[in-house]
Amino acid sequence: ENPFVLGIIEAFWDAYEAARFNLYSDYSYLREVWNYHQQMVDAICSDDFDAGYQALLKHTDLLYHRPEALASQDET
């Protein structure tokens, strides 16, 4: 119930939808994204913050390598 955290989450989802990431539904791409999420959680739970950070970097790099299907949706 923290208004600051709720504001950050709301802003994130607004940006996520504005970038049209919510339109892409390729399951293999989503599994890759979720795999990085799991790696980050596992790293935090095991106090291996460097591994978590590396997973975060690779996760955010996915934004620059979006599948072609999503790119073509952006043109419509």
JSON list of C-alpha atoms in Angstrom, two decimals:
[
{"chain": "A", "resi": 1, "resn": "GLU", "atom": "CA", "xyz": [0.00, 0.00, 0.00]},
{"chain": "A", "resi": 2, "resn": "ASN", "atom": "CA", "xyz": [3.00, 2.28, -0.49]},
{"chain": "A", "resi": 3, "resn": "PRO", "atom": "CA", "xyz": [1.90, 5.10, -2.84]},
{"chain": "A", "resi": 4, "resn": "PHE", "atom": "CA", "xyz": [5.47, 5.63, -4.08]},
{"chain": "A", "resi": 5, "resn": "VAL", "atom": "CA", "xyz": [5.89, 1.96, -5.05]},
{"chain": "A", "resi": 6, "resn": "LEU", "atom": "CA", "xyz": [2.40, 1.86, -6.57]},
{"chain": "A", "resi": 7, "resn": "GLY", "atom": "CA", "xyz": [3.24, 4.96, -8.63]},
{"chain": "A", "resi": 8, "resn": "ILE", "atom": "CA", "xyz": [6.42, 3.33, -9.94]},
{"chain": "A", "resi": 9, "resn": "ILE", "atom": "CA", "xyz": [4.55, 0.16, -10.86]},
{"chain": "A", "resi": 10, "resn": "GLU", "atom": "CA", "xyz": [1.79, 2.11, -12.59]},
{"chain": "A", "resi": 11, "resn": "ALA", "atom": "CA", "xyz": [4.33, 4.18, -14.53]},
{"chain": "A", "resi": 12, "resn": "PHE", "atom": "CA", "xyz": [6.15, 1.00, -15.56]},
{"chain": "A", "resi": 13, "resn": "TRP", "atom": "CA", "xyz": [2.99, -0.60, -16.95]},
{"chain": "A", "resi": 14, "resn": "ASP", "atom": "CA", "xyz": [2.00, 2.63, -18.73]},
{"chain": "A", "resi": 15, "resn": "ALA", "atom": "CA", "xyz": [5.42, 2.73, -20.41]},
{"chain": "A", "resi": 16, "resn": "TYR", "atom": "CA", "xyz": [5.23, -1.01, -21.16]},
{"chain": "A", "resi": 17, "resn": "GLU", "atom": "CA", "xyz": [1.93, -0.53, -22.97]},
{"chain": "A", "resi": 18, "resn": "ALA", "atom": "CA", "xyz": [3.07, 2.67, -24.70]},
{"chain": "A", "resi": 19, "resn": "ALA", "atom": "CA", "xyz": [6.04, 0.73, -26.13]},
{"chain": "A", "resi": 20, "resn": "ARG", "atom": "CA", "xyz": [3.52, -1.92, -27.24]},
{"chain": "A", "resi": 21, "resn": "PHE", "atom": "CA", "xyz": [5.32, -4.76, -25.48]},
{"chain": "A", "resi": 22, "resn": "ASN", "atom": "CA", "xyz": [1.93, -6.03, -24.36]},
{"chain": "A", "resi": 23, "resn": "LEU", "atom": "CA", "xyz": [1.04, -6.89, -27.98]},
{"chain": "A", "resi": 24, "resn": "TYR", "atom": "CA", "xyz": [3.70, -9.51, -28.48]},
{"chain": "A", "resi": 25, "resn": "SER", "atom": "CA", "xyz": [2.59, -13.01, -27.56]},
{"chain": "A", "resi": 26, "resn": "ASP", "atom": "CA", "xyz": [5.33, -15.31, -28.87]},
{"chain": "A", "resi": 27, "resn": "TYR", "atom": "CA", "xyz": [5.70, -17.90, -26.14]},
{"chain": "A", "resi": 28, "resn": "SER", "atom": "CA", "xyz": [9.39, -18.64, -26.73]},
{"chain": "A", "resi": 29, "resn": "TYR", "atom": "CA", "xyz": [10.27, -14.95, -26.32]},
{"chain": "A", "resi": 30, "resn": "LEU", "atom": "CA", "xyz": [8.21, -14.72, -23.13]},
{"chain": "A", "resi": 31, "resn": "ARG", "atom": "CA", "xyz": [9.91, -17.82, -21.75]},
{"chain": "A", "resi": 32, "resn": "GLU", "atom": "CA", "xyz": [13.27, -16.16, -22.36]},
{"chain": "A", "resi": 33, "resn": "VAL", "atom": "CA", "xyz": [12.11, -13.06, -20.47]},
{"chain": "A", "resi": 34, "resn": "TRP", "atom": "CA", "xyz": [10.74, -15.17, -17.61]},
{"chain": "A", "resi": 35, "resn": "ASN", "atom": "CA", "xyz": [13.99, -17.15, -17.48]},
{"chain": "A", "resi": 36, "resn": "TYR", "atom": "CA", "xyz": [15.89, -13.95, -16.75]},
{"chain": "A", "resi": 37, "resn": "HIS", "atom": "CA", "xyz": [13.35, -13.05, -14.06]},
{"chain": "A", "resi": 38, "resn": "GLN", "atom": "CA", "xyz": [13.93, -16.45, -12.44]},
{"chain": "A", "resi": 39, "resn": "GLN", "atom": "CA", "xyz": [17.71, -16.02, -12.64]},
{"chain": "A", "resi": 40, "resn": "MET", "atom": "CA", "xyz": [17.43, -12.66, -10.88]},
{"chain": "A", "resi": 41, "resn": "VAL", "atom": "CA", "xyz": [15.24, -14.05, -8.11]},
{"chain": "A", "resi": 42, "resn": "ASP", "atom": "CA", "xyz": [17.50, -17.08, -7.64]},
{"chain": "A", "resi": 43, "resn": "ALA", "atom": "CA", "xyz": [20.57, -14.86, -7.47]},
{"chain": "A", "resi": 44, "resn": "ILE", "atom": "CA", "xyz": [18.98, -12.56, -4.88]},
{"chain": "A", "resi": 45, "resn": "CYS", "atom": "CA", "xyz": [17.87, -15.54, -2.79]},
{"chain": "A", "resi": 46, "resn": "SER", "atom": "CA", "xyz": [21.41, -16.95, -2.82]},
{"chain": "A", "resi": 47, "resn": "ASP", "atom": "CA", "xyz": [23.03, -13.54, -2.13]},
{"chain": "A", "resi": 48, "resn": "ASP", "atom": "CA", "xyz": [24.82, -13.68, -5.50]},
{"chain": "A", "resi": 49, "resn": "PHE", "atom": "CA", "xyz": [24.07, -10.10, -6.44]},
{"chain": "A", "resi": 50, "resn": "ASP", "atom": "CA", "xyz": [26.63, -10.01, -9.25]},
{"chain": "A", "resi": 51, "resn": "ALA", "atom": "CA", "xyz": [24.84, -12.91, -10.98]},
{"chain": "A", "resi": 52, "resn": "GLY", "atom": "CA", "xyz": [21.55, -11.10, -10.47]},
{"chain": "A", "resi": 53, "resn": "TYR", "atom": "CA", "xyz": [22.97, -7.94, -11.97]},
{"chain": "A", "resi": 54, "resn": "GLN", "atom": "CA", "xyz": [24.33, -9.84, -14.98]},
{"chain": "A", "resi": 55, "resn": "ALA", "atom": "CA", "xyz": [20.91, -11.43, -15.52]},
{"chain": "A", "resi": 56, "resn": "LEU", "atom": "CA", "xyz": [19.32, -7.98, -15.31]},
{"chain": "A", "resi": 57, "resn": "LEU", "atom": "CA", "xyz": [21.71, -6.62, -17.94]},
{"chain": "A", "resi": 58, "resn": "LYS", "atom": "CA", "xyz": [20.96, -9.50, -20.30]},
{"chain": "A", "resi": 59, "resn": "HIS", "atom": "CA", "xyz": [17.23, -9.12, -19.61]},
{"chain": "A", "resi": 60, "resn": "THR", "atom": "CA", "xyz": [17.23, -5.42, -20.48]},
{"chain": "A", "resi": 61, "resn": "ASP", "atom": "CA", "xyz": [19.27, -6.16, -23.61]},
{"chain": "A", "resi": 62, "resn": "LEU", "atom": "CA", "xyz": [16.28, -8.14, -24.91]},
{"chain": "A", "resi": 63, "resn": "LEU", "atom": "CA", "xyz": [14.53, -4.82, -25.52]},
{"chain": "A", "resi": 64, "resn": "TYR", "atom": "CA", "xyz": [17.02, -4.10, -28.29]},
{"chain": "A", "resi": 65, "resn": "HIS", "atom": "CA", "xyz": [16.58, -7.52, -29.86]},
{"chain": "A", "resi": 66, "resn": "ARG", "atom": "CA", "xyz": [12.84, -7.81, -30.05]},
{"chain": "A", "resi": 67, "resn": "PRO", "atom": "CA", "xyz": [11.53, -10.44, -32.47]},
{"chain": "A", "resi": 68, "resn": "GLU", "atom": "CA", "xyz": [10.52, -9.24, -35.92]},
{"chain": "A", "resi": 69, "resn": "ALA", "atom": "CA", "xyz": [6.85, -9.95, -35.25]},
{"chain": "A", "resi": 70, "resn": "LEU", "atom": "CA", "xyz": [6.76, -7.21, -32.63]},
{"chain": "A", "resi": 71, "resn": "ALA", "atom": "CA", "xyz": [8.65, -4.79, -34.84]},
{"chain": "A", "resi": 72, "resn": "SER", "atom": "CA", "xyz": [6.10, -5.30, -37.61]},
{"chain": "A", "resi": 73, "resn": "GLN", "atom": "CA", "xyz": [3.25, -4.62, -35.20]},
{"chain": "A", "resi": 74, "resn": "ASP", "atom": "CA", "xyz": [4.85, -1.26, -34.40]},
{"chain": "A", "resi": 75, "resn": "GLU", "atom": "CA", "xyz": [4.47, -0.23, -38.04]},
{"chain": "A", "resi": 76, "resn": "THR", "atom": "CA", "xyz": [0.69, -0.63, -38.01]}
]
